[in-house]
């Protein structure tokens, strides 16, 4: 069973570590791997704006670099309403977890909305093999 409350709490905490002096829009993410590990991320901006990396991708890249490749759910926290992942993050997450549960919430973890990644990214371009077989 997924401890959604814990995942949301970790996303809200991660959001506080965002480095976002240009947008002043902090985002936090917490990604649950199949083996139970949770990887957090926050957005990390750069003076060369285009080099900014979103919270979700920070979490995913941390996870993959630590050996996790299969994922169950991600919680994302930002702003005033449920926080949907950007298109680039949807694509990058899809590579590893087409059926990922995406839990979108506000900066305080209160307003919550859920969806699957495949619903958020229909007709996605993905890898030929499911993640477990790679
Ligand atoms: N951002 C994320 O971290 N995740 C998203 O899915 C959307 C946008 C960040 C990037 C940038 O630092 C700030 O939010 C404003 O776009």
GROMACS .gro file of N, CA and C and ligand atoms in nm:
model
  418
    1UNK      N    1   0.083  -0.121   0.000
    1UNK     CA    2   0.000   0.000   0.000
    1UNK      C    3   0.087   0.127   0.000
    2UNK      N    4   0.043   0.225  -0.072
    2UNK     CA    5   0.121   0.349  -0.080
    2UNK      C    6   0.085   0.442   0.035
    3UNK      N    7   0.187   0.487   0.107
    3UNK     CA    8   0.164   0.584   0.215
    3UNK      C    9   0.165   0.723   0.151
    4UNK      N   10   0.049   0.761   0.100
    4UNK     CA   11   0.039   0.888   0.027
    4UNK      C   12   0.071   1.007   0.116
    5UNK      N   13   0.026   1.000   0.240
    5UNK     CA   14   0.047   1.113   0.332
    5UNK      C   15   0.197   1.137   0.353
    6UNK      N   16   0.271   1.027   0.366
    6UNK     CA   17   0.417   1.038   0.386
    6UNK      C   18   0.484   1.097   0.260
    7UNK      N   19   0.439   1.050   0.145
    7UNK     CA   20   0.498   1.096   0.018
    7UNK      C   21   0.471   1.246  -0.001
    8UNK      N   22   0.352   1.287   0.032
    8UNK     CA   23   0.315   1.429   0.021
    8UNK      C   24   0.398   1.512   0.119
    9UNK      N   25   0.412   1.462   0.240
    9UNK     CA   26   0.491   1.531   0.342
    9UNK      C   27   0.635   1.552   0.295
   10UNK      N   28   0.691   1.449   0.233
   10UNK     CA   29   0.830   1.460   0.186
   10UNK      C   30   0.842   1.558   0.068
   11UNK      N   31   0.739   1.562  -0.017
   11UNK     CA   32   0.740   1.658  -0.129
   11UNK      C   33   0.732   1.801  -0.076
   12UNK      N   34   0.648   1.821   0.024
   12UNK     CA   35   0.634   1.954   0.084
   12UNK      C   36   0.767   1.996   0.150
   13UNK      N   37   0.832   1.902   0.215
   13UNK     CA   38   0.963   1.931   0.277
   13UNK      C   39   1.068   1.963   0.172
   14UNK      N   40   1.070   1.882   0.065
   14UNK     CA   41   1.169   1.902  -0.042
   14UNK      C   42   1.151   2.038  -0.108
   15UNK      N   43   1.027   2.081  -0.117
   15UNK     CA   44   0.996   2.212  -0.178
   15UNK      C   45   1.068   2.325  -0.105
   16UNK      N   46   1.088   2.308   0.024
   16UNK     CA   47   1.154   2.413   0.103
   16UNK      C   48   1.303   2.425   0.066
   17UNK      N   49   1.355   2.324   0.001
   17UNK     CA   50   1.497   2.327  -0.039
   17UNK      C   51   1.516   2.375  -0.184
   18UNK      N   52   1.409   2.416  -0.250
   18UNK     CA   53   1.419   2.460  -0.389
   18UNK      C   54   1.516   2.578  -0.402
   19UNK      N   55   1.590   2.576  -0.510
   19UNK     CA   56   1.677   2.690  -0.543
   19UNK      C   57   1.612   2.759  -0.664
   20UNK      N   58   1.537   2.865  -0.636
   20UNK     CA   59   1.457   2.926  -0.743
   20UNK      C   60   1.457   3.079  -0.733
   21UNK      N   61   1.578   3.142  -0.734
   21UNK     CA   62   1.583   3.287  -0.719
   21UNK      C   63   1.526   3.362  -0.840
   22UNK      N   64   1.509   3.296  -0.953
   22UNK     CA   65   1.463   3.365  -1.074
   22UNK      C   66   1.312   3.360  -1.087
   23UNK      N   67   1.254   3.247  -1.058
   23UNK     CA   68   1.107   3.236  -1.070
   23UNK      C   69   1.037   3.258  -0.936
   24UNK      N   70   1.109   3.238  -0.826
   24UNK     CA   71   1.044   3.238  -0.694
   24UNK      C   72   0.925   3.143  -0.691
   25UNK      N   73   0.939   3.031  -0.758
   25UNK     CA   74   0.832   2.931  -0.764
   25UNK      C   75   0.890   2.796  -0.721
   26UNK      N   76   0.890   2.772  -0.591
   26UNK     CA   77   0.949   2.646  -0.542
   26UNK      C   78   0.859   2.526  -0.570
   27UNK      N   79   0.923   2.417  -0.607
   27UNK     CA   80   0.853   2.291  -0.633
   27UNK      C   81   0.926   2.180  -0.560
   28UNK      N   82   0.851   2.088  -0.504
   28UNK     CA   83   0.910   1.971  -0.438
   28UNK      C   84   0.849   1.844  -0.493
   29UNK      N   85   0.928   1.737  -0.491
   29UNK     CA   86   0.878   1.609  -0.539
   29UNK      C   87   0.931   1.497  -0.451
   30UNK      N   88   0.853   1.391  -0.440
   30UNK     CA   89   0.897   1.271  -0.369
   30UNK      C   90   0.853   1.150  -0.451
   31UNK      N   91   0.951   1.071  -0.492
   31UNK     CA   92   0.929   0.960  -0.585
   31UNK      C   93   0.948   0.827  -0.511
   32UNK      N   94   0.843   0.745  -0.512
   32UNK     CA   95   0.848   0.616  -0.443
   32UNK      C   96   0.889   0.506  -0.540
   33UNK      N   97   1.001   0.441  -0.508
   33UNK     CA   98   1.048   0.329  -0.591
   33UNK      C   99   0.979   0.200  -0.548
   34UNK      N  100   0.980   0.102  -0.637
   34UNK     CA  101   0.913  -0.026  -0.609
   34UNK      C  102   0.975  -0.094  -0.487
   35UNK      N  103   1.103  -0.072  -0.465
   35UNK     CA  104   1.169  -0.136  -0.350
   35UNK      C  105   1.146  -0.062  -0.219
   36UNK      N  106   1.064   0.042  -0.221
   36UNK     CA  107   1.027   0.112  -0.098
   36UNK      C  108   1.106   0.239  -0.073
   37UNK      N  109   1.215   0.256  -0.144
   37UNK     CA  110   1.293   0.379  -0.123
   37UNK      C  111   1.217   0.501  -0.178
   38UNK      N  112   1.239   0.613  -0.113
   38UNK     CA  113   1.178   0.738  -0.159
   38UNK      C  114   1.290   0.837  -0.192
   39UNK      N  115   1.283   0.894  -0.310
   39UNK     CA  116   1.383   0.992  -0.355
   39UNK      C  117   1.314   1.127  -0.369
   40UNK      N  118   1.372   1.228  -0.309
   40UNK     CA  119   1.311   1.360  -0.317
   40UNK      C  120   1.386   1.448  -0.417
   41UNK      N  121   1.320   1.555  -0.458
   41UNK     CA  122   1.384   1.651  -0.549
   41UNK      C  123   1.320   1.787  -0.533
   42UNK      N  124   1.395   1.889  -0.569
   42UNK     CA  125   1.340   2.025  -0.574
   42UNK      C  126   1.391   2.088  -0.703
   43UNK      N  127   1.327   2.194  -0.747
   43UNK     CA  128   1.378   2.258  -0.868
   43UNK      C  129   1.508   2.333  -0.837
   44UNK      N  130   1.599   2.325  -0.932
   44UNK     CA  131   1.730   2.389  -0.918
   44UNK      C  132   1.749   2.478  -1.041
   45UNK      N  133   1.740   2.609  -1.018
   45UNK     CA  134   1.747   2.704  -1.130
   45UNK      C  135   1.891   2.747  -1.157
   46UNK      N  136   1.907   2.819  -1.266
   46UNK     CA  137   2.039   2.865  -1.307
   46UNK      C  138   2.028   3.002  -1.372
   47UNK      N  139   2.134   3.082  -1.359
   47UNK     CA  140   2.136   3.215  -1.420
   47UNK      C  141   2.116   3.205  -1.572
   48UNK      N  142   2.158   3.095  -1.629
   48UNK     CA  143   2.124   3.065  -1.767
   48UNK      C  144   1.994   2.986  -1.761
   49UNK      N  145   1.882   3.057  -1.770
   49UNK     CA  146   1.752   3.004  -1.728
   49UNK      C  147   1.719   2.864  -1.783
   50UNK      N  148   1.757   2.843  -1.908
   50UNK     CA  149   1.721   2.717  -1.974
   50UNK      C  150   1.786   2.594  -1.911
   51UNK      N  151   1.882   2.616  -1.826
   51UNK     CA  152   1.950   2.502  -1.762
   51UNK      C  153   1.881   2.458  -1.634
   52UNK      N  154   1.773   2.526  -1.600
   52UNK     CA  155   1.695   2.488  -1.481
   52UNK      C  156   1.649   2.342  -1.492
   53UNK      N  157   1.653   2.273  -1.378
   53UNK     CA  158   1.601   2.136  -1.375
   53UNK      C  159   1.484   2.131  -1.277
   54UNK      N  160   1.375   2.072  -1.322
   54UNK     CA  161   1.254   2.062  -1.240
   54UNK      C  162   1.271   1.963  -1.125
   55UNK      N  163   1.188   1.981  -1.023
   55UNK     CA  164   1.191   1.896  -0.904
   55UNK      C  165   1.173   1.748  -0.939
   56UNK      N  166   1.081   1.718  -1.027
   56UNK     CA  167   1.050   1.579  -1.061
   56UNK      C  168   1.170   1.511  -1.126
   57UNK      N  169   1.236   1.584  -1.214
   57UNK     CA  170   1.352   1.524  -1.281
   57UNK      C  171   1.470   1.510  -1.187
   58UNK      N  172   1.486   1.604  -1.095
   58UNK     CA  173   1.592   1.588  -0.994
   58UNK      C  174   1.568   1.459  -0.916
   59UNK      N  175   1.444   1.437  -0.874
   59UNK     CA  176   1.411   1.315  -0.798
   59UNK      C  177   1.438   1.191  -0.881
   60UNK      N  178   1.395   1.193  -1.006
   60UNK     CA  179   1.413   1.074  -1.091
   60UNK      C  180   1.561   1.046  -1.117
   61UNK      N  181   1.636   1.149  -1.146
   61UNK     CA  182   1.778   1.128  -1.177
   61UNK      C  183   1.855   1.081  -1.054
   62UNK      N  184   1.818   1.134  -0.938
   62UNK     CA  185   1.878   1.084  -0.813
   62UNK      C  186   1.848   0.935  -0.798
   63UNK      N  187   1.724   0.899  -0.823
   63UNK     CA  188   1.680   0.759  -0.804
   63UNK      C  189   1.754   0.664  -0.899
   64UNK      N  190   1.755   0.700  -1.026
   64UNK     CA  191   1.819   0.611  -1.125
   64UNK      C  192   1.968   0.599  -1.095
   65UNK      N  193   2.028   0.710  -1.055
   65UNK     CA  194   2.173   0.706  -1.025
   65UNK      C  195   2.202   0.626  -0.898
   66UNK      N  196   2.100   0.600  -0.819
   66UNK     CA  197   2.117   0.516  -0.699
   66UNK      C  198   2.069   0.373  -0.724
   67UNK      N  199   2.037   0.342  -0.848
   67UNK     CA  200   2.005   0.203  -0.882
   67UNK      C  201   1.858   0.170  -0.891
   68UNK      N  202   1.770   0.265  -0.863
   68UNK     CA  203   1.626   0.237  -0.873
   68UNK      C  204   1.580   0.260  -1.017
   69UNK      N  205   1.497   0.169  -1.068
   69UNK     CA  206   1.447   0.184  -1.205
   69UNK      C  207   1.298   0.161  -1.218
   70UNK      N  208   1.239   0.115  -1.109
   70UNK     CA  209   1.095   0.089  -1.114
   70UNK      C  210   1.028   0.174  -1.006
   71UNK      N  211   0.920   0.239  -1.044
   71UNK     CA  212   0.858   0.336  -0.955
   71UNK      C  213   0.707   0.317  -0.947
   72UNK      N  214   0.655   0.356  -0.831
   72UNK     CA  215   0.514   0.333  -0.801
   72UNK      C  216   0.436   0.463  -0.804
   73UNK      N  217   0.491   0.566  -0.743
   73UNK     CA  218   0.415   0.692  -0.729
   73UNK      C  219   0.510   0.809  -0.712
   74UNK      N  220   0.459   0.926  -0.748
   74UNK     CA  221   0.533   1.051  -0.721
   74UNK      C  222   0.435   1.153  -0.664
   75UNK      N  223   0.480   1.224  -0.562
   75UNK     CA  224   0.401   1.337  -0.511
   75UNK      C  225   0.475   1.464  -0.552
   76UNK      N  226   0.397   1.562  -0.594
   76UNK     CA  227   0.454   1.690  -0.640
   76UNK      C  228   0.383   1.803  -0.566
   77UNK      N  229   0.461   1.893  -0.510
   77UNK     CA  230   0.402   2.003  -0.432
   77UNK      C  231   0.449   2.137  -0.486
   78UNK      N  232   0.353   2.225  -0.518
   78UNK     CA  233   0.388   2.361  -0.557
   78UNK      C  234   0.266   2.450  -0.556
   79UNK      N  235   0.291   2.577  -0.546
   79UNK     CA  236   0.190   2.680  -0.566
   79UNK      C  237   0.065   2.667  -0.481
   80UNK      N  238  -0.044   2.715  -0.537
   80UNK     CA  239  -0.168   2.722  -0.460
   80UNK      C  240  -0.265   2.609  -0.492
   81UNK      N  241  -0.249   2.549  -0.607
   81UNK     CA  242  -0.341   2.441  -0.643
   81UNK      C  243  -0.265   2.313  -0.664
   82UNK      N  244  -0.333   2.203  -0.691
   82UNK     CA  245  -0.260   2.080  -0.722
   82UNK      C  246  -0.161   2.104  -0.835
   83UNK      N  247  -0.040   2.056  -0.817
   83UNK     CA  248   0.071   2.090  -0.907
   83UNK      C  249   0.093   1.984  -1.015
   84UNK      N  250   0.055   2.012  -1.138
   84UNK     CA  251   0.077   1.913  -1.244
   84UNK      C  252   0.221   1.917  -1.293
   85UNK      N  253   0.278   1.802  -1.327
   85UNK     CA  254   0.415   1.801  -1.379
   85UNK      C  255   0.420   1.859  -1.520
   86UNK      N  256   0.528   1.926  -1.554
   86UNK     CA  257   0.541   1.983  -1.688
   86UNK      C  258   0.557   1.871  -1.791
   87UNK      N  259   0.541   1.907  -1.916
   87UNK     CA  260   0.548   1.807  -2.023
   87UNK      C  261   0.681   1.734  -2.029
   88UNK      N  262   0.790   1.808  -2.007
   88UNK     CA  263   0.923   1.745  -2.012
   88UNK      C  264   0.936   1.641  -1.901
   89UNK      N  265   0.887   1.672  -1.782
   89UNK     CA  266   0.895   1.578  -1.671
   89UNK      C  267   0.806   1.456  -1.696
   90UNK      N  268   0.691   1.477  -1.754
   90UNK     CA  269   0.604   1.364  -1.788
   90UNK      C  270   0.679   1.267  -1.879
   91UNK      N  271   0.743   1.320  -1.980
   91UNK     CA  272   0.815   1.235  -2.075
   91UNK      C  273   0.930   1.160  -2.007
   92UNK      N  274   1.004   1.228  -1.923
   92UNK     CA  275   1.121   1.166  -1.858
   92UNK      C  276   1.075   1.058  -1.758
   93UNK      N  277   0.967   1.085  -1.688
   93UNK     CA  278   0.913   0.984  -1.595
   93UNK      C  279   0.858   0.865  -1.672
   94UNK      N  280   0.798   0.891  -1.786
   94UNK     CA  281   0.735   0.785  -1.867
   94UNK      C  282   0.836   0.678  -1.909
   95UNK      N  283   0.958   0.721  -1.928
   95UNK     CA  284   1.064   0.627  -1.968
   95UNK      C  285   1.073   0.509  -1.871
   96UNK      N  286   1.051   0.536  -1.744
   96UNK     CA  287   1.069   0.434  -1.641
   96UNK      C  288   0.938   0.383  -1.583
   97UNK      N  289   0.832   0.462  -1.589
   97UNK     CA  290   0.711   0.424  -1.517
   97UNK      C  291   0.584   0.475  -1.584
   98UNK      N  292   0.544   0.411  -1.694
   98UNK     CA  293   0.424   0.458  -1.765
   98UNK      C  294   0.298   0.458  -1.677
   99UNK      N  295   0.292   0.366  -1.583
   99UNK     CA  296   0.170   0.357  -1.499
   99UNK      C  297   0.187   0.425  -1.363
  100UNK      N  298   0.286   0.510  -1.352
  100UNK     CA  299   0.312   0.582  -1.227
  100UNK      C  300   0.187   0.655  -1.177
  101UNK      N  301   0.164   0.646  -1.048
  101UNK     CA  302   0.058   0.726  -0.986
  101UNK      C  303   0.115   0.865  -0.958
  102UNK      N  304   0.050   0.967  -1.011
  102UNK     CA  305   0.098   1.105  -0.992
  102UNK      C  306   0.005   1.174  -0.893
  103UNK      N  307   0.062   1.212  -0.780
  103UNK     CA  308  -0.016   1.279  -0.675
  103UNK      C  309   0.022   1.426  -0.677
  104UNK      N  310  -0.073   1.509  -0.718
  104UNK     CA  311  -0.044   1.652  -0.734
  104UNK      C  312  -0.103   1.728  -0.616
  105UNK      N  313  -0.023   1.812  -0.557
  105UNK     CA  314  -0.075   1.885  -0.441
  105UNK      C  315  -0.022   2.027  -0.438
  106UNK      N  316  -0.076   2.105  -0.346
  106UNK     CA  317  -0.030   2.244  -0.334
  106UNK      C  318   0.094   2.249  -0.243
  107UNK      N  319   0.141   2.369  -0.217
  107UNK     CA  320   0.264   2.386  -0.141
  107UNK      C  321   0.255   2.338   0.003
  108UNK      N  322   0.133   2.320   0.050
  108UNK     CA  323   0.117   2.274   0.188
  108UNK      C  324   0.067   2.130   0.196
  109UNK      N  325   0.051   2.068   0.080
  109UNK     CA  326   0.007   1.928   0.080
  109UNK      C  327  -0.142   1.912   0.106
  110UNK      N  328  -0.218   2.016   0.082
  110UNK     CA  329  -0.361   2.009   0.118
  110UNK      C  330  -0.451   1.973  -0.001
  111UNK      N  331  -0.455   2.059  -0.101
  111UNK     CA  332  -0.538   2.027  -0.218
  111UNK      C  333  -0.470   1.914  -0.295
  112UNK      N  334  -0.538   1.802  -0.310
  112UNK     CA  335  -0.475   1.686  -0.372
  112UNK      C  336  -0.555   1.640  -0.494
  113UNK      N  337  -0.482   1.608  -0.599
  113UNK     CA  338  -0.543   1.550  -0.718
  113UNK      C  339  -0.456   1.434  -0.765
  114UNK      N  340  -0.518   1.329  -0.816
  114UNK     CA  341  -0.441   1.211  -0.857
  114UNK      C  342  -0.465   1.178  -1.004
  115UNK      N  343  -0.364   1.119  -1.067
  115UNK     CA  344  -0.381   1.071  -1.203
  115UNK      C  345  -0.270   0.974  -1.235
  116UNK      N  346  -0.289   0.895  -1.340
  116UNK     CA  347  -0.177   0.808  -1.382
  116UNK      C  348  -0.099   0.882  -1.490
  117UNK      N  349   0.028   0.848  -1.498
  117UNK     CA  350   0.113   0.914  -1.596
  117UNK      C  351   0.062   0.888  -1.739
  118UNK      N  352   0.018   0.766  -1.765
  118UNK     CA  353  -0.029   0.736  -1.901
  118UNK      C  354  -0.152   0.820  -1.937
  119UNK      N  355  -0.232   0.857  -1.838
  119UNK     CA  356  -0.346   0.944  -1.866
  119UNK      C  357  -0.300   1.089  -1.887
  120UNK      N  358  -0.194   1.127  -1.815
  120UNK     CA  359  -0.143   1.264  -1.828
  120UNK      C  360  -0.062   1.283  -1.957
  121UNK      N  361  -0.015   1.170  -2.012
  121UNK     CA  362   0.066   1.177  -2.134
  121UNK      C  363   0.017   1.072  -2.235
  122UNK      N  364  -0.100   1.101  -2.295
  122UNK     CA  365  -0.156   1.002  -2.387
  122UNK      C  366  -0.072   0.988  -2.513
  123UNK      N  367  -0.079   0.870  -2.571
  123UNK     CA  368  -0.007   0.841  -2.696
  123UNK      C  369   0.141   0.878  -2.683
  124UNK      N  370   0.198   0.838  -2.570
  124UNK     CA  371   0.336   0.878  -2.539
  124UNK      C  372   0.438   0.803  -2.624
  125UNK      N  373   0.548   0.867  -2.646
  125UNK     CA  374   0.662   0.801  -2.710
  125UNK      C  375   0.745   0.740  -2.598
  126UNK      N  376   0.752   0.607  -2.598
  126UNK     CA  377   0.823   0.542  -2.488
  126UNK      C  378   0.918   0.437  -2.538
  127UNK      N  379   0.991   0.376  -2.446
  127UNK     CA  380   1.087   0.272  -2.482
  127UNK      C  381   1.015   0.144  -2.522
  128UNK      N  382   1.079   0.060  -2.605
  128UNK     CA  383   1.014  -0.061  -2.653
  128UNK      C  384   0.993  -0.165  -2.544
  129UNK      N  385   1.075  -0.169  -2.441
  129UNK     CA  386   1.067  -0.269  -2.336
  129UNK      C  387   1.014  -0.208  -2.207
  130UNK      N  388   0.931  -0.283  -2.132
  130UNK     CA  389   0.892  -0.233  -2.000
  130UNK      C  390   1.013  -0.225  -1.908
  131UNK      N  391   1.010  -0.134  -1.809
  131UNK     CA  392   1.128  -0.106  -1.727
  131UNK      C  393   1.191  -0.229  -1.664
  132UNK      N  394   1.111  -0.326  -1.621
  132UNK     CA  395   1.166  -0.445  -1.554
  132UNK      C  396   1.256  -0.528  -1.644
  133UNK      N  397   1.240  -0.514  -1.776
  133UNK     CA  398   1.314  -0.599  -1.871
  133UNK      C  399   1.439  -0.531  -1.930
  134UNK      N  400   1.471  -0.415  -1.875
  134UNK     CA  401   1.585  -0.344  -1.934
  134UNK      C  402   1.707  -0.354  -1.843
  135LIG     N1  403   0.905   2.346  -1.227
  135LIG     C1  404   0.923   2.224  -1.167
  135LIG     O1  405   1.011   2.206  -1.082
  135LIG     N2  406   0.840   2.123  -1.203
  135LIG     C2  407   0.740   2.132  -1.294
  135LIG     O2  408   0.677   2.033  -1.331
  135LIG     C3  409   0.705   2.265  -1.348
  135LIG     C4  410   0.805   2.372  -1.327
  135LIG     C5  411   0.993   2.456  -1.189
  135LIG     C6  412   1.087   2.500  -1.295
  135LIG     C7  413   1.116   2.644  -1.255
  135LIG     O3  414   1.222   2.645  -1.162
  135LIG     C8  415   0.989   2.689  -1.184
  135LIG     O4  416   0.917   2.570  -1.155
  135LIG     C9  417   0.902   2.780  -1.267
  135LIG     O5  418   0.874   2.726  -1.390
   0.00000   0.00000   0.00000
